[in-house]
Short mmCIF file of C-alpha atoms in Angstrom, two decimals:
data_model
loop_
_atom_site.label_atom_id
_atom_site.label_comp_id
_atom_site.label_asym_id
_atom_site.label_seq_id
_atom_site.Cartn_x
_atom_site.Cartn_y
_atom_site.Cartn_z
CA UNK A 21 -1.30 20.91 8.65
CA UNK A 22 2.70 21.01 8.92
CA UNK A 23 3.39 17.80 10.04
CA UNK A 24 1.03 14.20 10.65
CA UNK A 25 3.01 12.50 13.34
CA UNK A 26 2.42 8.93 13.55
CA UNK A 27 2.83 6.58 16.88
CA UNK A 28 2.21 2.64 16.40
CA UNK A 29 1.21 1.32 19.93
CA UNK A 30 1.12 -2.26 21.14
CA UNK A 31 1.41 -3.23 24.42
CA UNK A 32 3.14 0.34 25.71
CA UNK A 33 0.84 1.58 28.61
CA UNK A 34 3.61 2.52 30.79
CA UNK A 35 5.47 4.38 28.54
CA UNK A 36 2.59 6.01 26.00
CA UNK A 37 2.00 9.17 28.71
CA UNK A 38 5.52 10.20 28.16
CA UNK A 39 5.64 9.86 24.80
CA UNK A 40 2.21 12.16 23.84
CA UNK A 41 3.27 14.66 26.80
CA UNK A 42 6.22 15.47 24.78
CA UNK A 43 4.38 15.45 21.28
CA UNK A 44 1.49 17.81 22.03
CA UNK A 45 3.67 20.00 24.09
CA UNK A 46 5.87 20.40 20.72
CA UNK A 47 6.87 24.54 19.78
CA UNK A 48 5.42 23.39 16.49
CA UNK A 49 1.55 23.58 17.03
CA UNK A 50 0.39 22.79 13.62
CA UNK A 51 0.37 18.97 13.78
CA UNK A 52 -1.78 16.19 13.78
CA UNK A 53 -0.97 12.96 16.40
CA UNK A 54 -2.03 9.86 14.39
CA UNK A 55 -2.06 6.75 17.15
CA UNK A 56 -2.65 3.47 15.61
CA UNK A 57 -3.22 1.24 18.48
CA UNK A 58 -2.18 -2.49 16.81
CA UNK A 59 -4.84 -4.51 18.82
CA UNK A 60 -3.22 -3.96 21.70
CA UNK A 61 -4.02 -6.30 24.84
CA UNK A 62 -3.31 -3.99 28.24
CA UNK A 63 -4.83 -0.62 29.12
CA UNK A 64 -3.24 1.11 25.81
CA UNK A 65 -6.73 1.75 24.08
CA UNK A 66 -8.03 3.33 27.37
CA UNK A 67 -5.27 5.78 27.70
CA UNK A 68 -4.83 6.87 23.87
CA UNK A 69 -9.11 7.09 23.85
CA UNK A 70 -8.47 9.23 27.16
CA UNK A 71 -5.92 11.70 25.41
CA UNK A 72 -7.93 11.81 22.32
CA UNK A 73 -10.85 13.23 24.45
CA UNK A 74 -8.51 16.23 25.78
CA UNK A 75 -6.22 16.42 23.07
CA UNK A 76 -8.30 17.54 19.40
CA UNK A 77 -4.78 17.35 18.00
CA UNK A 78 -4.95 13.26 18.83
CA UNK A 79 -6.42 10.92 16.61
CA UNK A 80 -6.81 7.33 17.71
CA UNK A 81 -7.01 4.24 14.67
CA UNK A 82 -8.21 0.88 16.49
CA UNK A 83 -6.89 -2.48 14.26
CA UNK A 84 -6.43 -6.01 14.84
CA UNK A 85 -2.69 -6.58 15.91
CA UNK A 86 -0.67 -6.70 12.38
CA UNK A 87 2.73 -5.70 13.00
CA UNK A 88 4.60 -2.21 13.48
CA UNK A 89 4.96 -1.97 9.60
CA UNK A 90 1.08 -2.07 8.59
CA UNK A 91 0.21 0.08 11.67
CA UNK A 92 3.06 2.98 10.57
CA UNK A 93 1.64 2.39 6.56
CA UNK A 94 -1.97 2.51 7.84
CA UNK A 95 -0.95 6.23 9.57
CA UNK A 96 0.59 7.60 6.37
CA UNK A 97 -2.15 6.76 4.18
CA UNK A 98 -4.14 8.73 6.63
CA UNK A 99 -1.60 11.56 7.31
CA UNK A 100 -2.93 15.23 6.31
CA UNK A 101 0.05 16.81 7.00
CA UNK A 102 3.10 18.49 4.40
CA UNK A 103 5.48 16.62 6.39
CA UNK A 104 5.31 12.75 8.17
CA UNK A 105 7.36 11.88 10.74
CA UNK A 106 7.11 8.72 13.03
CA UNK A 107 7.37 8.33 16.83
CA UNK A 108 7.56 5.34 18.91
CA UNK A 109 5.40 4.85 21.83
CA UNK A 110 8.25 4.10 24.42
CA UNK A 111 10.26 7.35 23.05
CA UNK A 112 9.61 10.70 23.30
CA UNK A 113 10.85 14.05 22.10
CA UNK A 114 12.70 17.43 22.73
CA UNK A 115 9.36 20.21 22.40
CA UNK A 116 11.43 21.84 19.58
CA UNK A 117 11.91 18.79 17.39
CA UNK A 118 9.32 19.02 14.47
CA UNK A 119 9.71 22.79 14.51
CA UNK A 120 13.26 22.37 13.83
CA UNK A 121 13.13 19.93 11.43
CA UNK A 122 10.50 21.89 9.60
CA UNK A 123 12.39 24.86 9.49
CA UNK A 124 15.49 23.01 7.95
CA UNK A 125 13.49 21.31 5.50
CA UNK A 126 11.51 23.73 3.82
CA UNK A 127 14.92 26.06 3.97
CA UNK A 128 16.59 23.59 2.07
CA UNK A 129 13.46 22.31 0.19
CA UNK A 130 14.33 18.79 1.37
CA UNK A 131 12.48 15.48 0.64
CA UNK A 132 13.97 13.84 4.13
CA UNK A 133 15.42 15.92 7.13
CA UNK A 134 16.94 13.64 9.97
CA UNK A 135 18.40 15.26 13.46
CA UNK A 136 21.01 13.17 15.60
CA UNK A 137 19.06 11.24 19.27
CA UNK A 138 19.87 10.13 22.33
CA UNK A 139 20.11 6.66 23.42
CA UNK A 140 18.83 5.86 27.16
CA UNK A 141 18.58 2.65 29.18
CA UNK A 142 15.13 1.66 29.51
CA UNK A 143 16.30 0.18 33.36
CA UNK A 144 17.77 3.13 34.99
CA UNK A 145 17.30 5.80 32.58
CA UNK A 146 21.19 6.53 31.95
CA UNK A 147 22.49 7.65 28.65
CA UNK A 148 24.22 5.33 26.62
CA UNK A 149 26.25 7.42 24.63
CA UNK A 150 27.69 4.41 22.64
CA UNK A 151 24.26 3.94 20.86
CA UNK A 152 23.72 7.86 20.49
CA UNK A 153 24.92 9.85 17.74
CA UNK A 154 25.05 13.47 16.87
CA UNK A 155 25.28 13.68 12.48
CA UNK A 156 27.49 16.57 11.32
CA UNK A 157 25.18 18.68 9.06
CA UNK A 158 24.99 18.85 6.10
CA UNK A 159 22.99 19.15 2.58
CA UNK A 160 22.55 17.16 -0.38
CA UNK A 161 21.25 18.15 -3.38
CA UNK A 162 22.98 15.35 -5.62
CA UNK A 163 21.83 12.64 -3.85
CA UNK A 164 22.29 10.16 -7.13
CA UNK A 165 25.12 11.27 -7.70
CA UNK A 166 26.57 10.57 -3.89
CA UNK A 167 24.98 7.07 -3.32
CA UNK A 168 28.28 5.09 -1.74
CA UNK A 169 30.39 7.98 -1.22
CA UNK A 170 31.90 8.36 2.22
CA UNK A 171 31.06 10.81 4.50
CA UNK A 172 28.52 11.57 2.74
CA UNK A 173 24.78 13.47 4.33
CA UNK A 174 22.89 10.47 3.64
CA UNK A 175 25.35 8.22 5.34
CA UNK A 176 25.22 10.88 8.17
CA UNK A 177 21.13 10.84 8.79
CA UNK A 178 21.59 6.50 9.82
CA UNK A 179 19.08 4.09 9.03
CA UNK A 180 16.62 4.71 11.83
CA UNK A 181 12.93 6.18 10.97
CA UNK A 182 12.29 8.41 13.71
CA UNK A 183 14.91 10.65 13.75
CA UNK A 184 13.25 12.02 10.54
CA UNK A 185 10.57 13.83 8.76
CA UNK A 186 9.52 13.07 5.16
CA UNK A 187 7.52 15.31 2.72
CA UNK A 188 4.53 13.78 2.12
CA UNK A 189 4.25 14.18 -1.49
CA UNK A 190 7.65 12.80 -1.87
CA UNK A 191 6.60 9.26 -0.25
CA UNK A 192 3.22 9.04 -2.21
CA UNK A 193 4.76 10.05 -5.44
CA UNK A 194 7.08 7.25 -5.17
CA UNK A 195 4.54 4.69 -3.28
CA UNK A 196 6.84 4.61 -0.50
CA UNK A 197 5.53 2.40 2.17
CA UNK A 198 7.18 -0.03 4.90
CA UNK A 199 7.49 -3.68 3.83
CA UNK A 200 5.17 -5.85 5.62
CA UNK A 201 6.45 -8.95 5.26
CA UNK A 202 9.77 -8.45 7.38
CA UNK A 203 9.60 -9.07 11.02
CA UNK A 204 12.51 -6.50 11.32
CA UNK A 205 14.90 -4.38 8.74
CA UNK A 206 12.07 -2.39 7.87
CA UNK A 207 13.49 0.32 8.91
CA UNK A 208 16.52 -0.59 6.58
CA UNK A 209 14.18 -1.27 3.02
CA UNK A 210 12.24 1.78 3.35
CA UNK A 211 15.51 3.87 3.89
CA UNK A 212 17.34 1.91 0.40
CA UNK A 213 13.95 2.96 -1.20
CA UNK A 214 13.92 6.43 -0.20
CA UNK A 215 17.86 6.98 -1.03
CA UNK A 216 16.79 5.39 -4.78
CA UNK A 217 14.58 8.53 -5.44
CA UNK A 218 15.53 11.44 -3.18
CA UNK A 219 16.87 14.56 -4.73
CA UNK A 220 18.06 16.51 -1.67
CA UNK A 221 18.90 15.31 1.91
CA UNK A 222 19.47 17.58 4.97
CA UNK A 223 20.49 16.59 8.43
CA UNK A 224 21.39 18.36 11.49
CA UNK A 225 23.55 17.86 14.70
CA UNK A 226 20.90 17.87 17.41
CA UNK A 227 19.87 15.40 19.32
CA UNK A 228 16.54 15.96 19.64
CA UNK A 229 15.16 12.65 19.74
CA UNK A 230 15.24 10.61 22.93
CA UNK A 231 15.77 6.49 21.95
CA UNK A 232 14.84 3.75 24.89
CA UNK A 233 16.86 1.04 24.30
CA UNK A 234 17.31 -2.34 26.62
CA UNK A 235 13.38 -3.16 26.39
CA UNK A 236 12.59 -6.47 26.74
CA UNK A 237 9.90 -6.98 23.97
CA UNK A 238 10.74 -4.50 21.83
CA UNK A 239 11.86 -5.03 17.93
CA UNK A 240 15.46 -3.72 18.01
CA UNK A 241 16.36 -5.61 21.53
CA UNK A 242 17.99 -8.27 19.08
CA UNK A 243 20.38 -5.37 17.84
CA UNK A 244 21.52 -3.68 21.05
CA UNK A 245 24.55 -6.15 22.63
CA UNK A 246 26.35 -4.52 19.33
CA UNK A 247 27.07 -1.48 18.21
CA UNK A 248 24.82 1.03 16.18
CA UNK A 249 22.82 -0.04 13.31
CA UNK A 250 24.82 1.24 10.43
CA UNK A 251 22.85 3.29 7.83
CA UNK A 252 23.14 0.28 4.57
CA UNK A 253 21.49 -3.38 4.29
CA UNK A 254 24.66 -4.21 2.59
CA UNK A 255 26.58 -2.80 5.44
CA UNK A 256 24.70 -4.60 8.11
CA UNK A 257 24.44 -8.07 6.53
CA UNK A 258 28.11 -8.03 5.22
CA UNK A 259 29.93 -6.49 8.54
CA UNK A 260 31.19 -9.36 11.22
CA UNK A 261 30.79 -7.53 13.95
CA UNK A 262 26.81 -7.40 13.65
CA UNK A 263 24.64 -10.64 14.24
CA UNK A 264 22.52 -11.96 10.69
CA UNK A 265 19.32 -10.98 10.77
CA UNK A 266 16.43 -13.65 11.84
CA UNK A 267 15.19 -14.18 8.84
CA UNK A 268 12.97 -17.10 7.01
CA UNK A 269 14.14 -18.30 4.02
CA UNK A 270 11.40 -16.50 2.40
CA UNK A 271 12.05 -13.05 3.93
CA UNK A 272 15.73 -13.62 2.67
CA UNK A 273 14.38 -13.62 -0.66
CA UNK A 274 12.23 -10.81 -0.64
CA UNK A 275 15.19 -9.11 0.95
CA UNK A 276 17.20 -9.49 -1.84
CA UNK A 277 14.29 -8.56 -3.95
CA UNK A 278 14.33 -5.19 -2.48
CA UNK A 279 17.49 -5.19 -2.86
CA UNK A 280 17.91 -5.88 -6.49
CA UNK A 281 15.27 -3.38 -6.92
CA UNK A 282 17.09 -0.73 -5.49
CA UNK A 283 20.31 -1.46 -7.41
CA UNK A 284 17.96 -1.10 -10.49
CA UNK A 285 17.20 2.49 -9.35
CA UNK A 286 20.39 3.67 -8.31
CA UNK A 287 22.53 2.28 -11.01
CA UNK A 288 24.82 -0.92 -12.12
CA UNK A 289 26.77 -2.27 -8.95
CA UNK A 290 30.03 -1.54 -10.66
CA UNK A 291 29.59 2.23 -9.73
CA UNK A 292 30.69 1.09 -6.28
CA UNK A 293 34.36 -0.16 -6.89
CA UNK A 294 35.38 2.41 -4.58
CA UNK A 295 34.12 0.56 -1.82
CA UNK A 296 36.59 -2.53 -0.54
CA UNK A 297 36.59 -5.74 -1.95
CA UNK A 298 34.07 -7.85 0.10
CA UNK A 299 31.74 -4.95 0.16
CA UNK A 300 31.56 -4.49 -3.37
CA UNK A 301 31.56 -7.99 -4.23
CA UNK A 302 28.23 -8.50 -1.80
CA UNK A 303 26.79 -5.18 -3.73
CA UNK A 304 27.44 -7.20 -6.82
CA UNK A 305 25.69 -10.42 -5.78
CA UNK A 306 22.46 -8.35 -4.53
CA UNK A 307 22.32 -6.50 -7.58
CA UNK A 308 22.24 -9.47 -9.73
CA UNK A 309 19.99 -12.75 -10.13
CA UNK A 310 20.01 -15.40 -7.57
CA UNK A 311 22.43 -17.95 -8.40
CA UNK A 312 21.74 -22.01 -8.18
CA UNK A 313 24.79 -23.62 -7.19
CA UNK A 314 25.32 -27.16 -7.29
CA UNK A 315 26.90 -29.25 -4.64
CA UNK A 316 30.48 -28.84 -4.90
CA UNK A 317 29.55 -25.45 -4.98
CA UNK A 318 27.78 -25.60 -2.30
CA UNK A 319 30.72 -27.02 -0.39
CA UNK A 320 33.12 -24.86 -1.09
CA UNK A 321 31.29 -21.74 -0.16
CA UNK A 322 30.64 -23.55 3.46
CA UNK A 323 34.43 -24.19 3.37
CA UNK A 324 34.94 -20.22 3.10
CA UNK A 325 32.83 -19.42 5.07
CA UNK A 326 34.87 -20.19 7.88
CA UNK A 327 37.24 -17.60 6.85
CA UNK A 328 37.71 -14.65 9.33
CA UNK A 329 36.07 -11.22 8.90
CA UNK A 330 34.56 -10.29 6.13
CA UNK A 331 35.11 -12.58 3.70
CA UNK A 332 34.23 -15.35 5.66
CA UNK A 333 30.39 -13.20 6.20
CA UNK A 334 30.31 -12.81 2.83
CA UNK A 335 30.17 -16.29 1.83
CA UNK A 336 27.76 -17.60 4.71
CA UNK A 337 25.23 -14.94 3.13
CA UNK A 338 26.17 -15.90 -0.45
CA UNK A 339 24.88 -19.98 0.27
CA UNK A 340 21.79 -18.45 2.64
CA UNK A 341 20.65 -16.04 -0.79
CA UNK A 342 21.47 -18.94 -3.41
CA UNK A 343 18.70 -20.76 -1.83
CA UNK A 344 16.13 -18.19 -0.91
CA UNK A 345 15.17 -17.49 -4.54
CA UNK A 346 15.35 -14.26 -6.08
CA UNK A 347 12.25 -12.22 -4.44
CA UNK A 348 9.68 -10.16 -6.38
#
């Protein structure tokens, strides 16, 4: 098997029809359609049984409703394939997709390949080129080496999932898996992990992945009124111009956890003085144990955190981690 592709569904009936036309119609016809239905409550179960029955390719997992991240983990552990990539049910895909990320991968011997996508409007259809993006290509083979410099391939493949393909053997080597305990940034954790072990990166121009956005329900809603996820957590939480994440105070601190974990992999936080000031000084403070101000301390940070841009971020985040506790 060349590739396992996995779909979580919950709640997608009008949109799951698209999304398997375009997967079992693929150029690539060495690959296996894992659906994990995530106790979904409207006709999904009928219709993924219903291509099952037609489909050999399709194979259908029926679980209580636990959340994208278990469903996707629940498909890898059961994924046959050399390769794993990840589809969501209100997407679909150009036919050539997997073949062309196969193809670039194995050239290149790559442990994650990643192609550029196309945003569209889940209303009228349009493109919305502003939330698109087409990666210059590129390949890394000194990924460690790389981590924080600009321009670089990883920072060209973004933080999204499904715009890739993973070897398999890479991710259970390295017990890569998707956090369960976020209700979002998953997408973001996994990615830190995999860019704290991965040897060689590829990514190509084409956008070969089609991206509904403007869904009401769906997980990254909350991120669309502003512009494209950018590829780091550091980036994300530290940059103005992107809202904080919804987080509980406990998700903050496994957050950091992760965080502080993946600092431990790829090196001491000094390594990234290249970066500006506020964005190295927020590497620094993930990187390194929780702190536990006391009051005047307290106060002052609240004080700067009225400050403009990102120094101003930088401090609301610094009093929000102080009291989250320092993760696993």
């Amino acid at each position: 098997m060349s590739v396992s592709i996995i779909v979580p569904c919950y709640n997608v009936a009008p949109y799951v029809e698209a999304c398997l036309d375009s997967l079992v119609n693929q150029s690539l016809r060495n690959i296996e359609i894992i659906c994990v239905n995530d106790g979904s409550t409207d006709v999904t179960p009928a219709l993924l049984d219903a291509w099952a029955e037609k489909e050999d390719r399709i194979r259908v997992i029926h679980r209580e409703n636990g959340g994208q991240a278990l469903a996707r983990n629940l498909g890898m552990d059961m994924a046959g394939g050399e390769y794993v990539g990840f589809v969501d049910p209100d997407d679909y895909v150009e036919p050539s997709m997997f073949a062309r990320l196969v193809e670039e991968a194995r050239r290149h011997g790559a442990d994650v390949t990643a192609c550029g996508y196309t945003s569209f409007s889940d209303g009228d259809g349009s493109v919305l080129e502003e939330l698109s993006w087409s990666p210059a290509p590129g390949v890394d083979k000194g990924v460690q080496s790389d981590v924080m410099r600009t321009n670089s391939v990883w920072e060209r493949m973004d933080v999204v999932t499904c715009n890739k393909l993973y070897r398999r053997d890479f991710l259970d080597r390295h017990g890569l898996r998707f956090e369960t305990s976020f209700r979002s940034m998953e997408d973001d954790v996994l990615w830190l992990m995999v860019l704290a072990h991965a040897t060689c990166l590829a990514v190509i121009p084409d956008r070969l992945y089609w991206y509904r956005r403007q869904r009401h329900g769906s997980v990254s809603q909350m991120l669309e009124a502003q512009e494209r996820p950018l590829l780091l957590v550091a980036e994300r939480l530290l940059n103005p111009g992107q809202p904080l994440p919804q987080l509980s105070e406990e998700e903050w601190g496994r957050l950091r956890g992760k965080c502080r974990e993946w600092f431990a992999l790829a090196g001491e936080a000094e390594a990234f003085r290249t970066l500006g000031k506020w964005d190295f000084e927020l590497c620094r403070m993930l990187a390194s144990p929780p702190e536990h101000p006391g009051f005047l301390s307290r106060a002052w940070w609240k004080l700067l955190s009225r400050c403009r841009g990102r120094r101003g971020r930088y401090y609301r985040l610094k009093g929000k981690l102080s009291s989250c506790g320092g993760g696993k």
